[in-house]
Structure formats: structure tokens, C-alpha cells
């Protein structure tokens, strides 16, 4: 019969009696839920996202929040990486700026020391000519202003006792000037003193250029360094050449 389920039961006399039990009504069981179009789906399969249950609504809300938060997290990570890279670029730019400033300032000191070296050699060769001394004093003032304008000092005891600080460096030059004024040194000693100081400063310039290799100004700094070296070579020739015209012979 439709809607009934038959079952047989054995009696003691050997006869069988058939019982009819009603079938369950059409529809989902306790473990099933009706979805769209009347399709029964087990809650165990979709209960985690079923909007008809408290658990399903909670899981759906969590899913929506997760989808909404993921782009925000990705954006935060992207900005953090961008800030880190920008900070590294800024640090490099500041370092390059300091190196360029030091290169210009130290190059100015080297320039005036070269002129002072040549004029000092001429003064010694002239055995203390007053007119040469007057010009020499003006060049010394230029050197003093250039040294005092240095905003960075990279010298240390490794370079020598005279390079521990800017003041020590400046004082050693002043002390040597007294010897030059009194004509107590020879032309070779004068050239050697200034040339040693200039060589150390050119070495500092080369070191700062090596550190700034990552910057776009590195080729310009290299050319500037080569220009300073060529000026130094010409300066030594000028210092020795001036003594030739002063004494009529080359002293070296």
C-alpha cells in the first residue's frame, strides 16, 4: 500500500502476520533542511553557512569580514614595504649629500693650500721678500677661512697626530707658517709638508666617493676627484717652478 511499510511477524503456530506501518511524511528528516526548489540537503554538509541557524549566520559574517579585511592587510603590507624602501633611499640621499658637501669643502681647502704652498716656496726662495710675504698672508687667510668652513671632519689618529681634529690640523699649519715666515725651512721641506697634508685630504675624498657609489652623482664625484689630483700635480710643479724663477736654479 502506498504510504505504508509492510512487516512480517512470526507467531508460535508457524503462521505469519503482516503488519502495516505508515511511512514518514515526505520532507526532510531531522538532519536535513529544505533548500530552494524543495531540495533536501543534509545540514551536516552546509550547516556552517546556513543562514537559518545561528552558527551559519556567524560563519557567514566571519567569511564576509575575512574577505573585506584581506585587501586592507595587503595594502598595509605594501605600504610598509614602500615606507621601508623610501627610508633607505632617503638615508642614501642624505649620505650622498654629506659626501658631496664634504668633497666640495675639502676640495676648497686643498685648492687654497696648494696656492699657499707655491707662494711659501717662492717666499723662501726670495729669502723673505716683503712683497711676497704680503701676498702670502692673503693666501693664508683664504686657507684659514676654508678650514673653518669645514662642517665635517673624518680625520683620525690613523692619519697622524695632526689629523685627530680640525683644530689640531689647523694649529699644525699655523705652527709651520711661523717657520716659513722666519725662513727656517727649505723649499723641499715646505713642499713636502703641504703635499703630505693635501694627500691625506685627497685620500678622504676618495674614500667618500667609494661609499657613495650607489648614488647617481658617483660619476661626477669621480671626475671631481681626478680633477683635484691633476690640480695637485700641477701645484707641485708650480711650487718648484717658482723657486727656479726666484733663484735661477731648480731646487727639489
PDB file of C-alpha atoms in Angstrom:
ATOM      1  CA  UNK A   1       0.000   0.000   0.000  1.00  0.00           C
ATOM      2  CA  UNK A   2       1.033   3.481  -0.699  1.00  0.00           C
ATOM      3  CA  UNK A   3       2.208   5.327   2.345  1.00  0.00           C
ATOM      4  CA  UNK A   4       2.647   2.169   4.437  1.00  0.00           C
ATOM      5  CA  UNK A   5       5.528  -0.138   5.076  1.00  0.00           C
ATOM      6  CA  UNK A   6       4.774  -3.854   5.494  1.00  0.00           C
ATOM      7  CA  UNK A   7       6.461  -6.001   8.111  1.00  0.00           C
ATOM      8  CA  UNK A   8       6.054  -9.706   8.931  1.00  0.00           C
ATOM      9  CA  UNK A   9       5.999 -11.207  12.386  1.00  0.00           C
ATOM     10  CA  UNK A  10       6.265 -14.937  13.053  1.00  0.00           C
ATOM     11  CA  UNK A  11       3.807 -16.491  15.514  1.00  0.00           C
ATOM     12  CA  UNK A  12       4.295 -19.547  17.622  1.00  0.00           C
ATOM     13  CA  UNK A  13       1.974 -21.624  15.446  1.00  0.00           C
ATOM     14  CA  UNK A  14       4.065 -21.019  12.385  1.00  0.00           C
ATOM     15  CA  UNK A  15       1.724 -18.503  10.792  1.00  0.00           C
ATOM     16  CA  UNK A  16       2.950 -15.144   9.698  1.00  0.00           C
ATOM     17  CA  UNK A  17       1.062 -11.976  10.338  1.00  0.00           C
ATOM     18  CA  UNK A  18       1.780  -8.923   8.209  1.00  0.00           C
ATOM     19  CA  UNK A  19       1.681  -5.528   9.886  1.00  0.00           C
ATOM     20  CA  UNK A  20       1.410  -2.294   8.013  1.00  0.00           C
ATOM     21  CA  UNK A  21       3.327   0.674   9.408  1.00  0.00           C
ATOM     22  CA  UNK A  22       2.841   4.149   7.994  1.00  0.00           C
ATOM     23  CA  UNK A  23       5.727   5.717   6.036  1.00  0.00           C
ATOM     24  CA  UNK A  24       7.167   9.011   7.275  1.00  0.00           C
ATOM     25  CA  UNK A  25       5.675  12.040   5.586  1.00  0.00           C
ATOM     26  CA  UNK A  26       7.512  13.420   2.574  1.00  0.00           C
ATOM     27  CA  UNK A  27      10.078  16.023   3.551  1.00  0.00           C
ATOM     28  CA  UNK A  28      13.482  16.356   5.141  1.00  0.00           C
ATOM     29  CA  UNK A  29      14.420  14.409   8.198  1.00  0.00           C
ATOM     30  CA  UNK A  30      15.681  15.910  11.414  1.00  0.00           C
ATOM     31  CA  UNK A  31      19.179  16.005   9.918  1.00  0.00           C
ATOM     32  CA  UNK A  32      18.024  17.556   6.666  1.00  0.00           C
ATOM     33  CA  UNK A  33      16.949  21.051   5.702  1.00  0.00           C
ATOM     34  CA  UNK A  34      14.976  22.162   2.690  1.00  0.00           C
ATOM     35  CA  UNK A  35      16.781  24.463   0.279  1.00  0.00           C
ATOM     36  CA  UNK A  36      15.457  26.245  -2.769  1.00  0.00           C
ATOM     37  CA  UNK A  37      13.259  24.320  -5.187  1.00  0.00           C
ATOM     38  CA  UNK A  38      12.295  21.904  -2.400  1.00  0.00           C
ATOM     39  CA  UNK A  39      15.629  20.031  -2.483  1.00  0.00           C
ATOM     40  CA  UNK A  40      16.533  18.441   0.822  1.00  0.00           C
ATOM     41  CA  UNK A  41      20.165  18.877   1.809  1.00  0.00           C
ATOM     42  CA  UNK A  42      21.786  17.451   4.883  1.00  0.00           C
ATOM     43  CA  UNK A  43      22.649  20.112   7.448  1.00  0.00           C
ATOM     44  CA  UNK A  44      25.966  18.396   8.117  1.00  0.00           C
ATOM     45  CA  UNK A  45      27.106  19.482   4.664  1.00  0.00           C
ATOM     46  CA  UNK A  46      26.015  23.117   4.705  1.00  0.00           C
ATOM     47  CA  UNK A  47      25.231  23.879   8.316  1.00  0.00           C
ATOM     48  CA  UNK A  48      28.343  26.014   8.641  1.00  0.00           C
ATOM     49  CA  UNK A  49      26.899  28.565   6.183  1.00  0.00           C
ATOM     50  CA  UNK A  50      23.174  28.038   6.695  1.00  0.00           C
ATOM     51  CA  UNK A  51      21.568  31.420   7.273  1.00  0.00           C
ATOM     52  CA  UNK A  52      18.663  29.751   9.112  1.00  0.00           C
ATOM     53  CA  UNK A  53      20.932  28.798  12.014  1.00  0.00           C
ATOM     54  CA  UNK A  54      22.866  30.931  14.472  1.00  0.00           C
ATOM     55  CA  UNK A  55      26.099  29.137  13.632  1.00  0.00           C
ATOM     56  CA  UNK A  56      25.590  29.643   9.916  1.00  0.00           C
ATOM     57  CA  UNK A  57      24.918  33.362  10.269  1.00  0.00           C
ATOM     58  CA  UNK A  58      28.001  33.751  12.431  1.00  0.00           C
ATOM     59  CA  UNK A  59      30.185  31.875   9.949  1.00  0.00           C
ATOM     60  CA  UNK A  60      28.840  33.923   7.037  1.00  0.00           C
ATOM     61  CA  UNK A  61      29.600  37.148   8.899  1.00  0.00           C
ATOM     62  CA  UNK A  62      33.115  35.900   9.613  1.00  0.00           C
ATOM     63  CA  UNK A  63      33.582  34.993   5.952  1.00  0.00           C
ATOM     64  CA  UNK A  64      32.448  38.446   4.807  1.00  0.00           C
ATOM     65  CA  UNK A  65      34.760  40.154   7.295  1.00  0.00           C
ATOM     66  CA  UNK A  66      37.683  37.995   6.163  1.00  0.00           C
ATOM     67  CA  UNK A  67      37.113  38.880   2.517  1.00  0.00           C
ATOM     68  CA  UNK A  68      36.857  42.570   3.416  1.00  0.00           C
ATOM     69  CA  UNK A  69      39.972  42.561   5.623  1.00  0.00           C
ATOM     70  CA  UNK A  70      42.296  40.748   3.192  1.00  0.00           C
ATOM     71  CA  UNK A  71      42.702  43.747   0.807  1.00  0.00           C
ATOM     72  CA  UNK A  72      43.305  46.023   3.794  1.00  0.00           C
ATOM     73  CA  UNK A  73      46.028  43.719   5.127  1.00  0.00           C
ATOM     74  CA  UNK A  74      47.629  43.528   1.674  1.00  0.00           C
ATOM     75  CA  UNK A  75      47.542  47.328   1.397  1.00  0.00           C
ATOM     76  CA  UNK A  76      49.144  47.737   4.830  1.00  0.00           C
ATOM     77  CA  UNK A  77      51.945  45.320   3.915  1.00  0.00           C
ATOM     78  CA  UNK A  78      52.508  47.079   0.593  1.00  0.00           C
ATOM     79  CA  UNK A  79      52.714  50.495   2.272  1.00  0.00           C
ATOM     80  CA  UNK A  80      55.079  49.141   4.932  1.00  0.00           C
ATOM     81  CA  UNK A  81      57.443  47.862   2.233  1.00  0.00           C
ATOM     82  CA  UNK A  82      57.158  51.184   0.391  1.00  0.00           C
ATOM     83  CA  UNK A  83      57.969  53.163   3.546  1.00  0.00           C
ATOM     84  CA  UNK A  84      60.971  50.942   4.264  1.00  0.00           C
ATOM     85  CA  UNK A  85      62.317  51.381   0.735  1.00  0.00           C
ATOM     86  CA  UNK A  86      61.700  55.128   0.860  1.00  0.00           C
ATOM     87  CA  UNK A  87      63.536  55.354   4.176  1.00  0.00           C
ATOM     88  CA  UNK A  88      66.527  53.518   2.693  1.00  0.00           C
ATOM     89  CA  UNK A  89      66.538  55.857  -0.318  1.00  0.00           C
ATOM     90  CA  UNK A  90      66.313  58.890   1.980  1.00  0.00           C
ATOM     91  CA  UNK A  91      69.221  57.646   4.096  1.00  0.00           C
ATOM     92  CA  UNK A  92      71.332  57.108   0.986  1.00  0.00           C
ATOM     93  CA  UNK A  93      70.413  60.547  -0.342  1.00  0.00           C
ATOM     94  CA  UNK A  94      71.412  62.233   2.916  1.00  0.00           C
ATOM     95  CA  UNK A  95      74.709  60.337   2.925  1.00  0.00           C
ATOM     96  CA  UNK A  96      75.407  61.321  -0.683  1.00  0.00           C
ATOM     97  CA  UNK A  97      74.540  64.928   0.142  1.00  0.00           C
ATOM     98  CA  UNK A  98      77.018  64.934   3.042  1.00  0.00           C
ATOM     99  CA  UNK A  99      79.689  63.347   0.859  1.00  0.00           C
ATOM    100  CA  UNK A 100      79.168  65.898  -1.903  1.00  0.00           C
ATOM    101  CA  UNK A 101      79.309  68.760   0.608  1.00  0.00           C
ATOM    102  CA  UNK A 102      82.472  67.351   2.184  1.00  0.00           C
ATOM    103  CA  UNK A 103      84.033  66.861  -1.254  1.00  0.00           C
ATOM    104  CA  UNK A 104      83.394  70.482  -2.187  1.00  0.00           C
ATOM    105  CA  UNK A 105      84.618  71.855   1.139  1.00  0.00           C
ATOM    106  CA  UNK A 106      87.727  69.674   1.285  1.00  0.00           C
ATOM    107  CA  UNK A 107      88.442  70.479  -2.358  1.00  0.00           C
ATOM    108  CA  UNK A 108      88.355  74.176  -1.477  1.00  0.00           C
ATOM    109  CA  UNK A 109      90.829  73.622   1.368  1.00  0.00           C
ATOM    110  CA  UNK A 110      93.127  71.678  -0.954  1.00  0.00           C
ATOM    111  CA  UNK A 111      92.908  74.449  -3.550  1.00  0.00           C
ATOM    112  CA  UNK A 112      93.983  77.214  -1.161  1.00  0.00           C
ATOM    113  CA  UNK A 113      96.657  75.046   0.450  1.00  0.00           C
ATOM    114  CA  UNK A 114      98.137  74.446  -2.996  1.00  0.00           C
ATOM    115  CA  UNK A 115      98.320  78.189  -3.615  1.00  0.00           C
ATOM    116  CA  UNK A 116      99.790  78.760  -0.150  1.00  0.00           C
ATOM    117  CA  UNK A 117     102.374  76.036  -0.757  1.00  0.00           C
ATOM    118  CA  UNK A 118     103.543  77.596  -4.010  1.00  0.00           C
ATOM    119  CA  UNK A 119     103.677  81.111  -2.580  1.00  0.00           C
ATOM    120  CA  UNK A 120     105.512  79.860   0.518  1.00  0.00           C
ATOM    121  CA  UNK A 121     108.093  78.199  -1.705  1.00  0.00           C
ATOM    122  CA  UNK A 122     108.503  81.459  -3.606  1.00  0.00           C
ATOM    123  CA  UNK A 123     108.864  83.379  -0.336  1.00  0.00           C
ATOM    124  CA  UNK A 124     111.566  81.003   0.939  1.00  0.00           C
ATOM    125  CA  UNK A 125     113.402  81.202  -2.373  1.00  0.00           C
ATOM    126  CA  UNK A 126     113.303  85.007  -2.248  1.00  0.00           C
ATOM    127  CA  UNK A 127     114.879  84.865   1.236  1.00  0.00           C
ATOM    128  CA  UNK A 128     111.967  86.682   2.835  1.00  0.00           C
ATOM    129  CA  UNK A 129     110.810  89.248   0.285  1.00  0.00           C
ATOM    130  CA  UNK A 130     108.268  91.623   1.891  1.00  0.00           C
ATOM    131  CA  UNK A 131     106.038  91.852  -1.179  1.00  0.00           C
ATOM    132  CA  UNK A 132     105.835  88.074  -1.455  1.00  0.00           C
ATOM    133  CA  UNK A 133     105.062  87.843   2.272  1.00  0.00           C
ATOM    134  CA  UNK A 134     102.180  90.285   1.842  1.00  0.00           C
ATOM    135  CA  UNK A 135     100.646  88.145  -0.879  1.00  0.00           C
ATOM    136  CA  UNK A 136     101.355  85.023   1.152  1.00  0.00           C
ATOM    137  CA  UNK A 137      99.426  86.395   4.117  1.00  0.00           C
ATOM    138  CA  UNK A 138      96.357  86.909   1.937  1.00  0.00           C
ATOM    139  CA  UNK A 139      96.553  83.303   0.713  1.00  0.00           C
ATOM    140  CA  UNK A 140      96.932  82.103   4.295  1.00  0.00           C
ATOM    141  CA  UNK A 141      93.731  83.928   5.224  1.00  0.00           C
ATOM    142  CA  UNK A 142      91.906  82.144   2.401  1.00  0.00           C
ATOM    143  CA  UNK A 143      93.170  78.797   3.679  1.00  0.00           C
ATOM    144  CA  UNK A 144      92.059  79.636   7.226  1.00  0.00           C
ATOM    145  CA  UNK A 145      88.543  80.509   6.093  1.00  0.00           C
ATOM    146  CA  UNK A 146      88.292  77.309   4.059  1.00  0.00           C
ATOM    147  CA  UNK A 147      89.390  75.169   7.020  1.00  0.00           C
ATOM    148  CA  UNK A 148      86.972  76.907   9.388  1.00  0.00           C
ATOM    149  CA  UNK A 149      84.140  76.315   6.909  1.00  0.00           C
ATOM    150  CA  UNK A 150      84.508  72.531   7.126  1.00  0.00           C
ATOM    151  CA  UNK A 151      81.246  71.133   8.534  1.00  0.00           C
ATOM    152  CA  UNK A 152      82.509  67.544   8.665  1.00  0.00           C
ATOM    153  CA  UNK A 153      85.790  66.092   9.854  1.00  0.00           C
ATOM    154  CA  UNK A 154      86.705  62.498   9.032  1.00  0.00           C
ATOM    155  CA  UNK A 155      90.313  62.514  10.211  1.00  0.00           C
ATOM    156  CA  UNK A 156      91.611  60.259  12.979  1.00  0.00           C
ATOM    157  CA  UNK A 157      94.840  59.201  14.652  1.00  0.00           C
ATOM    158  CA  UNK A 158      95.306  56.648  11.870  1.00  0.00           C
ATOM    159  CA  UNK A 159      96.150  59.519   9.517  1.00  0.00           C
ATOM    160  CA  UNK A 160      98.543  61.073  12.037  1.00  0.00           C
ATOM    161  CA  UNK A 161      98.524  63.202  15.161  1.00  0.00           C
ATOM    162  CA  UNK A 162      97.856  66.345  13.141  1.00  0.00           C
ATOM    163  CA  UNK A 163      94.579  64.914  11.788  1.00  0.00           C
ATOM    164  CA  UNK A 164      92.850  63.968  15.035  1.00  0.00           C
ATOM    165  CA  UNK A 165      90.619  67.039  14.852  1.00  0.00           C
ATOM    166  CA  UNK A 166      90.078  70.080  12.710  1.00  0.00           C
ATOM    167  CA  UNK A 167      91.589  72.364  15.356  1.00  0.00           C
ATOM    168  CA  UNK A 168      94.694  70.188  15.625  1.00  0.00           C
ATOM    169  CA  UNK A 169      95.013  70.195  11.848  1.00  0.00           C
ATOM    170  CA  UNK A 170      94.680  73.972  11.699  1.00  0.00           C
ATOM    171  CA  UNK A 171      97.134  74.561  14.534  1.00  0.00           C
ATOM    172  CA  UNK A 172      99.807  72.416  12.904  1.00  0.00           C
ATOM    173  CA  UNK A 173      99.559  74.574   9.782  1.00  0.00           C
ATOM    174  CA  UNK A 174      99.873  77.743  11.861  1.00  0.00           C
ATOM    175  CA  UNK A 175     102.986  76.377  13.576  1.00  0.00           C
ATOM    176  CA  UNK A 176     104.600  75.565  10.251  1.00  0.00           C
ATOM    177  CA  UNK A 177     103.783  79.029   8.939  1.00  0.00           C
ATOM    178  CA  UNK A 178     105.948  80.514  11.677  1.00  0.00           C
ATOM    179  CA  UNK A 179     108.884  78.509  10.369  1.00  0.00           C
ATOM    180  CA  UNK A 180     108.182  79.677   6.834  1.00  0.00           C
ATOM    181  CA  UNK A 181     107.913  83.314   7.897  1.00  0.00           C
ATOM    182  CA  UNK A 182     111.288  83.064   9.627  1.00  0.00           C
ATOM    183  CA  UNK A 183     112.713  81.239   6.590  1.00  0.00           C
ATOM    184  CA  UNK A 184     113.666  78.369   8.903  1.00  0.00           C
ATOM    185  CA  UNK A 185     112.725  75.644   6.409  1.00  0.00           C
ATOM    186  CA  UNK A 186     113.877  74.769   2.924  1.00  0.00           C
ATOM    187  CA  UNK A 187     111.788  74.649  -0.220  1.00  0.00           C
ATOM    188  CA  UNK A 188     111.705  70.813  -0.298  1.00  0.00           C
ATOM    189  CA  UNK A 189     110.587  70.733   3.339  1.00  0.00           C
ATOM    190  CA  UNK A 190     107.872  73.274   2.578  1.00  0.00           C
ATOM    191  CA  UNK A 191     106.627  71.332  -0.430  1.00  0.00           C
ATOM    192  CA  UNK A 192     106.723  68.039   1.488  1.00  0.00           C
ATOM    193  CA  UNK A 193     104.742  69.444   4.442  1.00  0.00           C
ATOM    194  CA  UNK A 194     101.870  70.832   2.390  1.00  0.00           C
ATOM    195  CA  UNK A 195     101.899  67.905  -0.045  1.00  0.00           C
ATOM    196  CA  UNK A 196     101.503  65.388   2.792  1.00  0.00           C
ATOM    197  CA  UNK A 197      98.526  67.266   4.213  1.00  0.00           C
ATOM    198  CA  UNK A 198      96.947  67.594   0.784  1.00  0.00           C
ATOM    199  CA  UNK A 199      97.497  63.890   0.023  1.00  0.00           C
ATOM    200  CA  UNK A 200      95.631  62.876   3.192  1.00  0.00           C
ATOM    201  CA  UNK A 201      92.661  65.095   2.318  1.00  0.00           C
ATOM    202  CA  UNK A 202      92.561  63.743  -1.229  1.00  0.00           C
ATOM    203  CA  UNK A 203      92.506  60.256   0.304  1.00  0.00           C
ATOM    204  CA  UNK A 204      89.456  61.252   2.384  1.00  0.00           C
ATOM    205  CA  UNK A 205      87.787  62.473  -0.767  1.00  0.00           C
ATOM    206  CA  UNK A 206      88.446  59.140  -2.491  1.00  0.00           C
ATOM    207  CA  UNK A 207      87.009  57.213   0.474  1.00  0.00           C
ATOM    208  CA  UNK A 208      83.811  59.269   0.488  1.00  0.00           C
ATOM    209  CA  UNK A 209      83.386  58.665  -3.241  1.00  0.00           C
ATOM    210  CA  UNK A 210      83.703  54.902  -2.743  1.00  0.00           C
ATOM    211  CA  UNK A 211      80.950  54.970  -0.111  1.00  0.00           C
ATOM    212  CA  UNK A 212      78.638  56.930  -2.442  1.00  0.00           C
ATOM    213  CA  UNK A 213      78.891  54.512  -5.362  1.00  0.00           C
ATOM    214  CA  UNK A 214      75.153  53.756  -5.211  1.00  0.00           C
ATOM    215  CA  UNK A 215      74.199  57.369  -5.939  1.00  0.00           C
ATOM    216  CA  UNK A 216      73.645  58.951  -9.339  1.00  0.00           C
ATOM    217  CA  UNK A 217      76.309  61.571  -8.598  1.00  0.00           C
ATOM    218  CA  UNK A 218      79.079  58.998  -8.308  1.00  0.00           C
ATOM    219  CA  UNK A 219      80.487  59.588 -11.849  1.00  0.00           C
ATOM    220  CA  UNK A 220      80.529  63.337 -11.177  1.00  0.00           C
ATOM    221  CA  UNK A 221      82.392  62.825  -7.895  1.00  0.00           C
ATOM    222  CA  UNK A 222      84.925  60.590  -9.623  1.00  0.00           C
ATOM    223  CA  UNK A 223      85.612  63.264 -12.217  1.00  0.00           C
ATOM    224  CA  UNK A 224      85.927  65.845  -9.448  1.00  0.00           C
ATOM    225  CA  UNK A 225      88.412  63.601  -7.647  1.00  0.00           C
ATOM    226  CA  UNK A 226      90.506  63.218 -10.786  1.00  0.00           C
ATOM    227  CA  UNK A 227      90.428  66.998 -11.240  1.00  0.00           C
ATOM    228  CA  UNK A 228      91.747  67.504  -7.694  1.00  0.00           C
ATOM    229  CA  UNK A 229      94.565  65.019  -8.348  1.00  0.00           C
ATOM    230  CA  UNK A 230      95.548  66.752 -11.578  1.00  0.00           C
ATOM    231  CA  UNK A 231      95.496  70.123  -9.800  1.00  0.00           C
ATOM    232  CA  UNK A 232      97.766  68.707  -7.110  1.00  0.00           C
ATOM    233  CA  UNK A 233     100.293  67.523  -9.659  1.00  0.00           C
ATOM    234  CA  UNK A 234     100.205  70.906 -11.352  1.00  0.00           C
ATOM    235  CA  UNK A 235     100.516  72.600  -7.948  1.00  0.00           C
ATOM    236  CA  UNK A 236     103.732  70.744  -7.119  1.00  0.00           C
ATOM    237  CA  UNK A 237     105.164  71.764 -10.481  1.00  0.00           C
ATOM    238  CA  UNK A 238     104.140  75.362  -9.825  1.00  0.00           C
ATOM    239  CA  UNK A 239     105.740  75.377  -6.366  1.00  0.00           C
ATOM    240  CA  UNK A 240     109.025  74.003  -7.668  1.00  0.00           C
ATOM    241  CA  UNK A 241     108.910  76.167 -10.781  1.00  0.00           C
ATOM    242  CA  UNK A 242     108.509  79.357  -8.772  1.00  0.00           C
ATOM    243  CA  UNK A 243     111.798  78.679  -6.997  1.00  0.00           C
ATOM    244  CA  UNK A 244     113.518  78.367 -10.359  1.00  0.00           C
ATOM    245  CA  UNK A 245     112.468  81.867 -11.379  1.00  0.00           C
ATOM    246  CA  UNK A 246     113.349  83.245  -7.930  1.00  0.00           C
ATOM    247  CA  UNK A 247     116.828  81.751  -7.656  1.00  0.00           C
ATOM    248  CA  UNK A 248     117.741  80.933 -11.223  1.00  0.00           C
ATOM    249  CA  UNK A 249     118.054  77.217 -10.447  1.00  0.00           C
ATOM    250  CA  UNK A 250     115.731  74.305  -9.737  1.00  0.00           C
ATOM    251  CA  UNK A 251     115.655  73.170  -6.112  1.00  0.00           C
ATOM    252  CA  UNK A 252     113.970  69.870  -5.333  1.00  0.00           C
TER     253      UNK A 252
END
